[in-house]
């Protein structure tokens, strides 16, 4: 039996520490992991918990991230609670197995500290890895600070293991910006956290020898399509379950989360839509813009998959201009998030949608400054007044050398 | 618990855990070896399977040939999947959530999955010391994708990616020595088996399953489709392989102590083995005779090495 860990009402944790404590409190049965910056402290902290008696699950130190997810798949199929962590190249190495985990409907929780993808090699934050995995059949949760990392990791187990969902879940945090930034975090006591997450009873476990199961069969054209369709359906339906979990969590902690988080959107004429830590920076900029008379708002989502199409349509109903912020290289297209939002609004609002523009920013850890954000709100203000784009649709913000803009 | 098998009759009465509904080619060694593994065990067993002939021929949704818990993930990670299952067993057992008998953990992979793409994964599992047995079904080519060369394909074999042609005698490189590489991890037990020597095979499988810790078995599995012999001759192929010392039968304890378990009374020349398989037919042309000589030299040298190592007891 693992020892319980004394926690104060408020702890000074970075995102990785917060994540590791959530795994400890959820009493994960198997963590199989391979270290990679900036997610490394998650598994280092976890190793320290294990070696000091705070964990009685298995901690499997494998030889690669591909093996980490492979061992997680085997362990989850065996019938227990499973988790791991990764970033960037490690995430890329896992991608093959991510599809296999979701195809087998195994409720694994993957903690991702987002980081750029090589080449050039770079250890800092952008969202290239997040977008690489967005179609792999996992539910994808986004967070913006260590408190959210902690809260969402606990909630992720509840969501993944929900009998009506049974889909693996990723919890994203911004590498270094969140993973290595120490902030005040209000944790739950161990027994309260575990009670919230609940006991996990494996569905069709391989270790039930009375009912042998075959995992990972081949399914050709007669059945493959149906499996993928069912997975899509489960993911689409999961947002309702997540809302229930948000409400239960609010009753327990007073922290109420929403799939879409909004700031000053009631009367906003212009808005920034961004993921991760940029949410908080954009709020500061929006406050400043309001002082200048620009009716500015900010929107983020905690849910990249399933993508909140309808809610986005509603939240931008009265907005005249929206900047969609992409923290990954589009490499020959509009930004990934821009495409998602544009498609959603076109569907929900038809041709009467706001003027949309696409800002590429922060690649490889480049700072997004308040000055950059001020400029974006200025751009949007002009778009709103004119009712049309007053600048190129796609712009690169904070780039050294000649400015890049397209369309 | 491992079953006692004393007679050929009891050996042939295979458990129904791997059913006849599979789609393996007639004359393929895989089915014989798999049934023998399942036949050796009375208690619970969990299987992992890398992508390959065995996997695609045994679990085509909504059907399955397996009446034991079985998992396939990808081409390279059958070993790691089973290491995950074994880790979960340990966690649940410790927490009092699993109360049954300790299962046997076994992973199967073809030579592609073992010699090549999954090499790192097996090495990782052996190094971590999981209580599992990895069995390579070695048919010396990527049979599942149409007979391309693998790290196990012998020098001189004509494959679909190394076809014998006007300027080529087939595969130019020699076969990777996988069992010795795996034994070098210092694992408790390593063995080579062939289905024709059924008592030896049964004994080695039982030893591996009863040994705590990681074990590795390389099983010669003849392939009628790509070796190009008549499907009724599978066992004859393995007879020739072991009697020509192409595939010597031995076991290694703790990565050190090597024991040869079969010494042919009459050692046959490798020509006898090559001559019955069309994949080697071109070697009998005059310009390729030197490849047969090179293969013979290689086989002799390896047999000499194995004997010296057995004598030295290190």
XYZ file of C-alpha atoms in Angstrom:
721
model
C 0.000 0.000 0.000
C 1.440 3.345 -1.036
C 2.029 6.008 1.623
C -0.162 9.085 1.388
C 1.591 12.346 0.646
C 1.085 15.398 2.803
C 0.111 18.369 0.696
C -0.468 21.947 1.815
C -3.595 23.862 0.849
C -1.475 25.773 -1.623
C 1.659 24.311 -3.231
C 4.257 26.027 -5.429
C 4.359 23.675 -8.416
C 5.375 23.881 -12.026
C 3.235 22.106 -14.605
C 5.337 18.954 -14.611
C 5.176 18.605 -10.828
C 1.435 19.205 -10.947
C 1.075 16.529 -13.582
C 3.164 14.005 -11.619
C 1.101 14.570 -8.452
C -2.115 14.021 -10.395
C -0.756 10.685 -11.682
C 0.267 9.729 -8.143
C -3.124 10.635 -6.710
C -4.974 8.748 -9.455
C -2.957 5.676 -8.333
C -2.076 4.786 -11.892
C -1.338 1.065 -12.185
C 1.261 1.281 -14.968
C 3.308 4.247 -16.139
C 5.706 3.364 -18.987
C 7.882 6.296 -19.967
C 10.959 7.586 -21.764
C 12.295 11.051 -20.902
C 12.203 13.999 -23.267
C 12.457 17.719 -22.604
C 10.306 19.489 -21.454
C 8.091 16.654 -20.157
C 11.027 14.951 -18.390
C 10.289 16.264 -14.853
C 6.905 14.521 -14.964
C 8.533 11.117 -15.041
C 11.436 12.195 -12.820
C 9.011 13.321 -10.121
C 7.009 10.171 -10.626
C 10.180 8.083 -10.233
C 10.938 9.874 -6.999
C 7.411 9.185 -5.700
C 7.859 5.529 -6.636
C 11.249 5.206 -4.985
C 9.998 6.813 -1.790
C 6.995 4.562 -1.403
C 4.242 6.924 -2.546
C 3.310 4.736 -5.511
C 2.609 1.021 -5.625
C 1.939 0.725 -9.357
C 4.525 -0.379 -11.904
C 6.923 2.193 -13.357
C 8.373 0.791 -16.587
C 11.424 2.631 -17.907
C 11.426 1.707 -21.580
C 13.924 2.332 -24.387
C 11.905 4.765 -26.529
C 8.664 6.681 -26.709
C 7.343 4.212 -29.261
C 7.916 1.493 -26.686
C 6.406 3.674 -23.933
C 3.089 3.899 -25.740
C 3.323 0.251 -26.837
C 3.738 -0.868 -23.228
C 0.883 1.445 -22.235
C -1.366 -0.192 -24.833
C -0.496 -3.684 -23.557
C -0.980 -2.599 -19.950
C -4.308 -0.881 -20.666
C -5.573 -3.913 -22.572
C -4.572 -6.041 -19.577
C -7.095 -3.992 -17.582
C -5.838 -1.183 -15.380
C -5.177 2.562 -15.163
C -2.342 3.675 -17.453
C -0.488 6.882 -18.228
C 2.679 8.325 -19.745
C 4.172 11.683 -20.753
C 6.069 13.047 -23.738
C 6.920 16.010 -25.983
C 7.915 16.829 -29.542
C 10.100 14.180 -31.242
C 9.000 11.653 -28.650
C 5.401 12.452 -29.433
C 6.191 12.058 -33.128
C 7.726 8.646 -32.442
C 4.548 7.664 -30.566
C 2.168 8.686 -33.327
C 1.861 5.233 -34.871
C 0.841 3.765 -31.535
C -1.531 6.650 -30.722
C -3.785 5.450 -33.532
C -3.549 1.881 -32.275
C -4.454 2.912 -28.704
C -7.538 4.836 -29.804
C -8.546 2.151 -32.313
C -8.568 -0.371 -29.467
C -10.525 2.111 -27.286
C -8.020 1.993 -24.434
C -8.387 4.731 -21.800
C -4.760 5.868 -21.559
C -3.901 9.390 -20.351
C -0.966 11.057 -22.141
C 0.574 14.199 -20.675
C 2.116 16.326 -23.409
C 4.405 19.264 -22.685
C 4.176 20.890 -26.111
C 7.397 21.569 -27.996
C 8.544 22.359 -31.522
C 9.405 19.619 -33.999
C 12.846 19.425 -35.651
C 14.436 20.357 -37.945
C 16.029 22.650 -36.789
C 16.268 20.988 -33.411
C 14.580 23.109 -30.775
C 13.478 22.316 -27.229
C 11.017 25.163 -26.697
C 7.280 25.490 -26.899
C 5.087 25.527 -29.899
C 2.068 23.467 -30.811
C 3.475 21.432 -33.718
C 3.269 18.192 -31.744
C -0.292 18.933 -30.629
C -1.418 19.333 -34.220
C 0.532 16.257 -35.316
C -1.625 14.147 -33.017
C -4.968 15.855 -33.450
C -6.424 13.279 -35.867
C -5.135 10.225 -34.006
C -8.483 9.483 -32.374
C -7.621 10.847 -28.943
C -9.592 13.398 -26.974
C -7.305 16.403 -26.677
C -7.471 18.751 -23.662
C -5.619 22.079 -23.525
C -4.475 23.863 -20.376
C -2.842 27.204 -19.683
C -1.169 26.967 -16.253
C -0.018 24.424 -13.630
C -3.352 24.549 -11.774
C -5.163 23.569 -14.944
C -2.576 20.877 -15.696
C -3.292 19.334 -12.297
C -7.065 19.655 -12.522
C -7.319 18.422 -16.104
C -5.035 15.443 -15.542
C -7.341 14.207 -12.782
C -10.387 14.871 -14.948
C -8.745 13.171 -17.945
C -8.804 9.782 -16.205
C -12.475 10.193 -15.386
C -13.244 11.131 -18.982
C -11.131 8.423 -20.663
C -12.437 5.677 -18.386
C -16.100 6.728 -18.554
C -17.967 3.681 -19.864
C -19.739 5.805 -22.460
C -16.440 7.233 -23.744
C -13.514 4.767 -23.505
C -11.228 6.911 -25.633
C -7.643 7.828 -24.690
C -7.062 11.428 -23.618
C -4.123 13.829 -24.070
C -3.567 16.675 -21.624
C -1.516 19.436 -23.260
C 0.527 22.067 -21.471
C 2.895 24.606 -23.003
C 6.487 23.413 -22.725
C 8.509 25.547 -20.277
C 5.856 28.310 -20.283
C 3.637 26.066 -18.188
C 5.694 22.921 -17.599
C 8.595 24.763 -15.913
C 6.869 27.842 -14.524
C 6.231 27.638 -10.788
C 2.866 28.978 -9.676
C 0.521 28.502 -6.759
C -1.531 25.342 -7.199
C -4.374 24.266 -4.911
C -4.277 20.480 -4.823
C -6.857 18.119 -3.394
C -5.956 15.803 -0.543
C -4.908 12.370 -1.818
C -8.070 10.568 -0.726
C -10.329 13.312 -2.100
C -8.558 13.287 -5.470
C -8.713 9.502 -5.720
C -12.377 9.465 -4.760
C -13.066 12.012 -7.505
C -11.203 9.996 -10.150
C -12.748 6.755 -8.880
C -11.754 3.094 -9.058
C -11.118 1.797 -12.540
C -12.582 -1.523 -13.556
C -11.112 -2.703 -16.842
C -13.500 -3.417 -19.713
C -12.654 -6.698 -21.519
C -9.355 -7.126 -19.636
C -6.774 -9.510 -21.088
C -6.126 -10.831 -17.584
C -9.627 -12.294 -17.403
C -8.886 -15.871 -18.445
C -12.517 -16.966 -18.351
C -13.335 -14.631 -21.232
C -10.324 -14.542 -23.562
C -10.210 -11.501 -25.832
C -8.349 -10.718 -29.063
C -7.048 -7.131 -29.175
C -5.857 -5.461 -32.364
C -7.362 -7.749 -34.988
C -7.181 -6.945 -38.664
C -10.372 -5.458 -40.152
C -10.456 -4.928 -43.891
C -12.984 -3.038 -45.982
C -16.023 -4.764 -44.472
C -15.343 -3.518 -40.940
C -12.521 -0.954 -40.697
C -14.855 1.927 -41.643
C -17.389 0.993 -38.947
C -14.698 0.914 -36.260
C -13.487 4.390 -37.187
C -17.062 5.694 -37.377
C -17.832 4.374 -33.894
C -14.677 5.972 -32.526
C -15.646 9.299 -34.091
C -19.099 9.006 -32.561
C -17.659 8.302 -29.101
C -15.374 11.328 -29.389
C -18.192 13.603 -30.575
C -20.363 12.501 -27.648
C -17.572 12.926 -25.081
C -17.935 16.692 -24.706
C -21.246 16.218 -22.863
C -19.499 13.843 -20.452
C -16.691 16.370 -19.991
C -19.231 19.049 -19.062
C -20.665 16.751 -16.375
C -17.131 16.170 -15.086
C -16.505 19.942 -15.050
C -19.629 20.406 -12.932
C -18.680 17.638 -10.494
C -15.214 19.131 -10.213
C -16.647 22.595 -9.529
C -18.768 21.222 -6.688
C -15.628 19.713 -5.174
C -13.209 22.600 -5.674
C -15.139 25.721 -6.633
C -13.173 25.787 -9.883
C -15.680 25.847 -12.727
C -14.262 25.089 -16.157
C -16.005 25.432 -19.496
C -15.188 23.920 -22.859
C -14.895 27.436 -24.273
C -13.437 30.010 -21.921
C -14.274 33.608 -22.769
C -13.096 36.996 -21.545
C -15.220 40.085 -22.174
C -17.024 38.445 -25.056
C -20.520 39.702 -24.153
C -20.076 42.877 -26.176
C -16.779 42.221 -27.936
C -16.465 43.491 -31.494
C -13.009 41.993 -31.947
C -11.469 38.873 -30.412
C -8.351 36.763 -30.241
C -8.748 32.982 -30.270
C -5.660 31.142 -28.965
C -4.661 27.954 -27.152
C -2.561 27.349 -24.042
C -0.677 30.070 -22.172
C -1.447 32.717 -24.813
C -4.940 32.890 -23.294
C -3.602 34.736 -20.250
C -1.336 37.059 -22.275
C -4.219 37.951 -24.581
C -6.412 38.855 -21.608
C -3.844 41.430 -20.493
C -3.760 42.856 -24.024
C -7.564 42.899 -24.260
C -7.797 44.927 -21.055
C -5.343 47.464 -22.494
C -7.266 47.572 -25.789
C -10.493 48.291 -23.898
C -8.774 51.311 -22.296
C -8.134 52.548 -25.840
C -11.797 52.104 -26.711
C -11.458 48.847 -28.642
C -14.174 46.403 -27.615
C -11.781 43.490 -27.261
C -12.405 39.944 -26.061
C -10.497 36.674 -25.852
C -11.568 33.074 -26.384
C -9.778 29.797 -25.765
C -10.877 26.181 -25.745
C -9.996 23.430 -23.318
C -11.013 20.958 -25.983
C -9.160 20.626 -29.279
C -10.767 17.222 -29.927
C -13.696 16.999 -30.161
C -13.537 20.490 -31.653
C -16.295 22.726 -30.230
C -17.837 23.734 -33.598
C -21.243 24.881 -32.434
C -20.108 26.699 -29.309
C -17.609 28.685 -31.381
C -20.379 29.741 -33.742
C -22.354 31.038 -30.800
C -19.512 32.853 -29.082
C -18.512 34.739 -32.230
C -22.087 35.573 -33.240
C -21.778 39.314 -32.634
C -18.003 39.588 -33.164
C -16.909 41.564 -36.207
C -13.272 40.459 -36.483
C -11.406 37.495 -35.033
C -7.683 36.732 -35.012
C -6.907 33.024 -34.887
C -3.481 32.368 -33.415
C -1.453 29.387 -34.627
C 1.648 28.304 -32.733
C 2.877 25.917 -35.424
C 4.220 26.226 -38.937
C 1.441 25.920 -41.520
C 3.969 24.758 -44.177
C 1.953 25.666 -47.210
C -1.549 26.276 -45.896
C -3.510 28.430 -43.500
C -2.754 27.653 -39.848
C -4.237 24.447 -38.489
C -6.383 26.209 -35.891
C -7.461 28.837 -38.441
C -8.763 26.078 -40.703
C -10.696 24.530 -37.827
C -12.310 27.801 -36.773
C -13.059 28.946 -40.317
C -14.714 25.630 -41.110
C -16.756 25.792 -37.902
C -17.990 29.329 -38.438
C -18.812 28.714 -42.076
C -20.908 25.762 -41.001
C -22.645 27.430 -38.071
C -22.950 31.018 -39.291
C -23.024 30.575 -43.066
C -21.737 33.605 -44.951
C -22.418 36.082 -42.105
C -19.268 35.237 -40.180
C -16.740 37.685 -38.726
C -13.677 38.799 -40.673
C -11.054 36.150 -39.901
C -7.303 36.505 -39.897
C -4.502 34.100 -39.109
C -1.437 34.971 -37.020
C 1.480 32.558 -36.933
C 3.487 33.157 -33.765
C 5.831 31.785 -31.143
C 7.489 29.034 -33.197
C 10.334 27.298 -31.393
C 9.688 29.319 -28.225
C 9.805 32.825 -29.767
C 8.160 35.225 -27.303
C 4.794 36.679 -28.147
C 5.040 40.171 -26.637
C 2.322 42.485 -25.410
C 3.338 44.838 -28.243
C 2.568 42.054 -30.739
C -0.830 41.503 -29.150
C -1.554 45.253 -29.084
C -0.859 45.365 -32.808
C -3.189 42.445 -33.456
C -6.039 44.185 -31.620
C -5.318 47.365 -33.658
C -5.494 45.324 -36.880
C -8.755 43.739 -35.761
C -10.224 47.107 -34.824
C -9.608 48.388 -38.351
C -11.091 45.186 -39.825
C -14.171 45.622 -37.649
C -14.663 49.252 -38.672
C -14.302 48.472 -42.361
C -16.151 45.164 -42.234
C -13.392 43.606 -44.301
C -9.747 42.615 -44.040
C -7.433 45.623 -43.982
C -4.262 43.501 -44.083
C -3.162 40.114 -45.417
C -5.091 37.126 -44.054
C -2.007 35.337 -42.780
C 0.839 37.108 -41.001
C 3.911 35.931 -39.127
C 4.279 37.784 -35.818
C 7.640 38.405 -34.162
C 9.728 37.059 -37.049
C 13.263 38.415 -37.453
C 14.118 39.797 -40.889
C 11.608 40.592 -43.627
C 7.962 40.265 -42.606
C 6.033 37.368 -44.024
C 2.393 37.689 -44.965
C 0.143 35.943 -47.462
C -3.206 36.120 -49.274
C 2.019 -24.743 -14.865
C 3.741 -26.563 -17.698
C 2.306 -29.807 -19.088
C 4.241 -33.040 -19.317
C 4.421 -34.393 -22.860
C 5.839 -37.906 -23.095
C 4.523 -39.366 -26.319
C 4.094 -38.269 -29.905
C 0.377 -38.974 -29.531
C -0.068 -36.564 -26.642
C 2.125 -34.056 -28.480
C -0.113 -34.206 -31.528
C -3.285 -33.722 -29.503
C -2.954 -29.993 -29.603
C -4.999 -27.834 -27.298
C -7.876 -26.064 -28.948
C -6.539 -22.661 -27.927
C -5.372 -22.004 -31.494
C -8.105 -23.228 -33.748
C -7.987 -24.640 -37.239
C -9.810 -21.639 -38.656
C -6.515 -19.838 -39.297
C -5.473 -18.862 -42.810
C -1.807 -19.922 -42.743
C -0.522 -21.597 -45.909
C -0.437 -25.402 -45.929
C 3.104 -26.451 -45.090
C 3.858 -23.354 -42.981
C 5.801 -23.943 -39.784
C 4.058 -21.208 -37.767
C 0.959 -23.224 -36.822
C 2.992 -26.190 -35.615
C 5.164 -24.036 -33.354
C 2.271 -21.981 -31.965
C 0.180 -25.041 -31.183
C 3.151 -26.570 -29.452
C 3.602 -23.502 -27.248
C -0.082 -23.523 -26.286
C 0.030 -27.274 -25.823
C 2.875 -26.959 -23.350
C 0.855 -24.913 -20.869
C -1.987 -25.933 -18.577
C -2.512 -22.646 -16.730
C -3.271 -19.164 -17.994
C -1.213 -17.784 -20.869
C -1.245 -14.336 -22.535
C 0.042 -13.849 -26.059
C 1.399 -10.874 -27.935
C 1.873 -10.952 -31.677
C 3.754 -8.626 -33.980
C 2.340 -7.868 -37.412
C 3.201 -10.677 -39.781
C 1.830 -13.858 -41.293
C 0.694 -15.279 -37.962
C -1.191 -12.131 -37.015
C -2.950 -11.511 -40.328
C -3.867 -15.187 -40.627
C -5.306 -15.630 -37.153
C -7.423 -12.577 -36.293
C -9.428 -11.112 -39.152
C -12.331 -9.281 -37.565
C -14.959 -10.448 -36.674
C -13.165 -13.818 -36.421
C -10.307 -14.979 -34.233
C -8.410 -18.246 -34.009
C -7.297 -17.500 -30.461
C -9.006 -18.923 -27.422
C -6.485 -17.283 -25.107
C -5.988 -13.550 -24.428
C -4.095 -12.184 -27.424
C -2.924 -8.735 -28.520
C -1.441 -7.295 -31.666
C -0.377 -3.629 -31.906
C 2.147 -3.141 -34.709
C 4.978 -4.743 -36.654
C 7.677 -3.887 -34.157
C 6.151 -3.939 -30.698
C 4.649 -7.363 -29.925
C 7.372 -7.839 -27.308
C 6.682 -4.476 -25.672
C 2.921 -5.069 -25.638
C 3.499 -8.227 -23.625
C 5.913 -6.407 -21.324
C 3.042 -3.969 -20.673
C 0.628 -6.800 -19.910
C 3.180 -8.377 -17.587
C 3.723 -5.043 -15.818
C -0.031 -4.625 -15.345
C -0.211 -8.131 -13.915
C 2.488 -7.230 -11.374
C 0.728 -3.984 -10.415
C -2.710 -5.565 -10.030
C -1.317 -8.574 -8.177
C 0.485 -6.284 -5.721
C -2.662 -4.223 -5.179
C -4.742 -7.350 -4.574
C -6.815 -6.789 -7.705
C -5.643 -9.972 -9.469
C -6.051 -13.140 -7.492
C -5.621 -15.981 -9.999
C -2.640 -18.093 -10.991
C 0.415 -16.338 -12.405
C 0.082 -16.406 -16.198
C 2.769 -17.221 -18.760
C 3.624 -14.218 -20.924
C 4.638 -15.010 -24.515
C 5.227 -12.835 -27.579
C 5.503 -14.061 -31.173
C 7.132 -12.231 -34.044
C 8.397 -13.206 -37.457
C 12.008 -12.668 -38.473
C 11.127 -9.227 -39.866
C 9.664 -8.217 -36.516
C 12.567 -9.777 -34.619
C 15.769 -9.453 -36.653
C 14.874 -6.035 -38.074
C 12.109 -3.592 -37.180
C 11.413 -4.884 -33.659
C 15.036 -5.623 -32.724
C 15.331 -2.626 -30.398
C 12.015 -3.424 -28.717
C 12.991 -7.021 -27.902
C 16.361 -5.852 -26.630
C 14.587 -3.339 -24.371
C 12.265 -6.011 -22.964
C 15.168 -8.394 -22.284
C 17.218 -5.675 -20.607
C 14.300 -4.696 -18.356
C 13.963 -8.260 -17.151
C 10.265 -8.882 -17.768
C 9.060 -12.381 -17.030
C 8.257 -13.290 -20.632
C 9.312 -15.520 -23.491
C 9.852 -14.064 -26.940
C 9.562 -16.544 -29.796
C 10.820 -15.621 -33.251
C 9.069 -17.548 -36.015
C 12.055 -17.463 -38.328
C 11.047 -18.108 -41.945
C 13.930 -16.033 -43.262
C 11.948 -13.474 -45.253
C 9.102 -10.945 -45.124
C 6.588 -13.548 -46.198
C 3.557 -11.463 -45.238
C 4.430 -8.754 -47.777
C 5.479 -11.058 -50.589
C 8.910 -12.442 -49.817
C 11.322 -9.533 -49.462
C 14.763 -9.977 -47.884
C 15.104 -9.680 -44.116
C 18.082 -9.589 -41.765
C 17.519 -13.319 -41.412
C 17.553 -14.205 -45.116
C 20.617 -16.363 -45.867
C 23.244 -15.171 -48.313
C 22.460 -16.309 -51.830
C 18.679 -16.525 -51.446
C 16.662 -14.992 -54.246
C 13.933 -12.784 -52.755
C 11.541 -10.283 -54.274
C 13.834 -7.377 -53.338
C 17.088 -9.254 -53.987
C 16.142 -11.343 -57.019
C 18.831 -13.451 -58.643
C 19.496 -11.773 -61.979
C 22.080 -11.327 -64.673
C 24.495 -9.576 -62.323
C 23.238 -10.788 -58.948
C 23.259 -14.093 -57.085
C 20.519 -12.911 -54.700
C 21.037 -11.572 -51.190
C 24.660 -10.555 -50.684
C 24.817 -10.408 -46.896
C 24.922 -13.250 -44.408
C 22.170 -13.985 -41.889
C 22.261 -11.989 -38.667
C 23.082 -14.181 -35.661
C 20.073 -13.206 -33.579
C 20.078 -15.877 -30.840
C 23.680 -15.142 -29.893
C 22.981 -11.409 -29.860
C 19.945 -11.952 -27.649
C 21.864 -14.305 -25.336
C 24.489 -11.582 -24.945
C 21.924 -9.647 -22.889
C 22.723 -12.173 -20.149
C 19.123 -13.425 -20.074
C 18.441 -16.675 -18.210
C 17.567 -18.769 -21.262
C 18.022 -18.670 -25.040
C 17.365 -21.505 -27.495
C 17.008 -22.472 -31.133
C 14.255 -24.940 -32.000
C 12.973 -26.665 -35.122
C 9.604 -28.435 -35.433
C 11.072 -31.725 -36.701
C 12.856 -32.296 -33.396
C 9.614 -32.187 -31.443
C 10.897 -33.532 -28.136
C 13.764 -31.053 -28.123
C 11.319 -28.284 -29.065
C 8.864 -29.216 -26.335
C 11.594 -29.399 -23.711
C 12.997 -26.008 -24.621
C 9.591 -24.317 -24.682
C 8.845 -25.765 -21.258
C 12.222 -24.623 -19.946
C 11.605 -21.091 -21.222
C 8.088 -20.872 -19.812
C 9.186 -22.228 -16.437
C 12.170 -19.890 -16.223
C 11.576 -16.663 -14.361
C 12.725 -13.634 -16.352
C 13.122 -12.945 -20.047
C 13.779 -15.849 -22.432
C 14.353 -15.878 -26.176
C 13.609 -18.694 -28.596
C 14.442 -18.702 -32.288
C 12.190 -21.182 -34.072
C 12.902 -22.304 -37.618
C 9.618 -21.996 -39.468
C 9.734 -23.200 -43.069
C 7.829 -21.145 -45.637
C 6.493 -23.081 -48.660
C 5.462 -19.906 -50.498
C 8.813 -18.136 -50.437
C 11.292 -20.978 -50.003
C 9.398 -22.601 -52.836
C 9.001 -26.242 -51.849
C 5.943 -28.475 -51.971
C 3.636 -27.850 -49.019
C 3.845 -31.473 -47.904
C 7.579 -31.138 -47.227
C 7.708 -28.695 -44.288
C 9.194 -31.142 -41.802
C 11.682 -32.449 -44.401
C 12.933 -28.871 -44.826
C 13.666 -28.630 -41.110
C 15.255 -32.101 -41.139
C 17.674 -30.911 -43.781
C 18.280 -27.573 -42.032
C 19.378 -29.212 -38.800
C 21.282 -32.089 -40.448
C 23.196 -29.700 -42.721
C 23.885 -27.548 -39.607
C 22.312 -24.589 -41.376
C 20.157 -24.277 -38.260
C 21.944 -25.863 -35.306
C 19.899 -26.670 -32.212
C 21.342 -25.367 -28.955
C 20.457 -23.590 -25.751
C 22.298 -20.958 -23.728
C 21.895 -20.419 -20.013
C 22.441 -16.960 -18.514
C 23.988 -15.777 -21.756
C 27.090 -17.888 -21.061
C 26.811 -21.633 -20.851
C 26.049 -23.050 -24.303
C 24.759 -26.566 -24.845
C 24.330 -28.177 -28.257
C 21.170 -30.278 -28.053
C 21.332 -32.131 -31.373
C 24.363 -33.539 -33.159
C 23.552 -35.072 -36.527
C 24.918 -38.606 -36.862
C 25.617 -37.860 -40.522
C 26.255 -34.239 -41.210
C 24.969 -33.430 -44.696
C 26.472 -30.852 -47.060
C 24.545 -27.578 -47.339
C 23.982 -28.390 -51.037
C 21.390 -30.946 -49.923
C 19.394 -28.237 -48.163
C 19.814 -25.629 -50.910
C 18.971 -28.060 -53.684
C 15.363 -28.680 -52.594
C 14.311 -25.019 -52.437
C 13.765 -22.941 -55.553
C 14.932 -19.774 -53.775
C 18.452 -21.220 -54.068
C 18.100 -22.841 -57.523
C 20.286 -20.246 -59.275
C 23.213 -21.066 -56.972
C 23.709 -24.312 -58.849
C 24.703 -22.432 -62.015
C 28.411 -22.584 -62.571
C 29.022 -18.873 -62.004
C 27.358 -19.043 -58.558
C 28.991 -22.224 -57.228
C 31.350 -20.110 -55.117
C 28.353 -18.922 -53.073
C 27.545 -22.498 -52.089
C 31.180 -22.903 -51.049
C 31.016 -19.679 -49.050
C 27.834 -20.819 -47.329
C 29.411 -24.178 -46.486
C 32.443 -22.411 -45.051
C 30.224 -20.186 -42.968
C 28.211 -23.112 -41.610
C 31.380 -25.048 -40.747
C 32.917 -22.078 -38.988
C 29.794 -21.420 -36.953
C 29.481 -25.083 -35.945
C 33.122 -25.034 -34.893
C 32.485 -21.906 -32.850
C 29.413 -23.379 -31.134
C 31.341 -26.568 -30.244
C 34.306 -24.639 -28.914
C 32.018 -22.472 -26.855
C 30.229 -25.528 -25.471
C 33.555 -27.117 -24.486
C 34.846 -23.942 -22.906
C 31.698 -23.682 -20.765
C 31.812 -19.898 -20.854
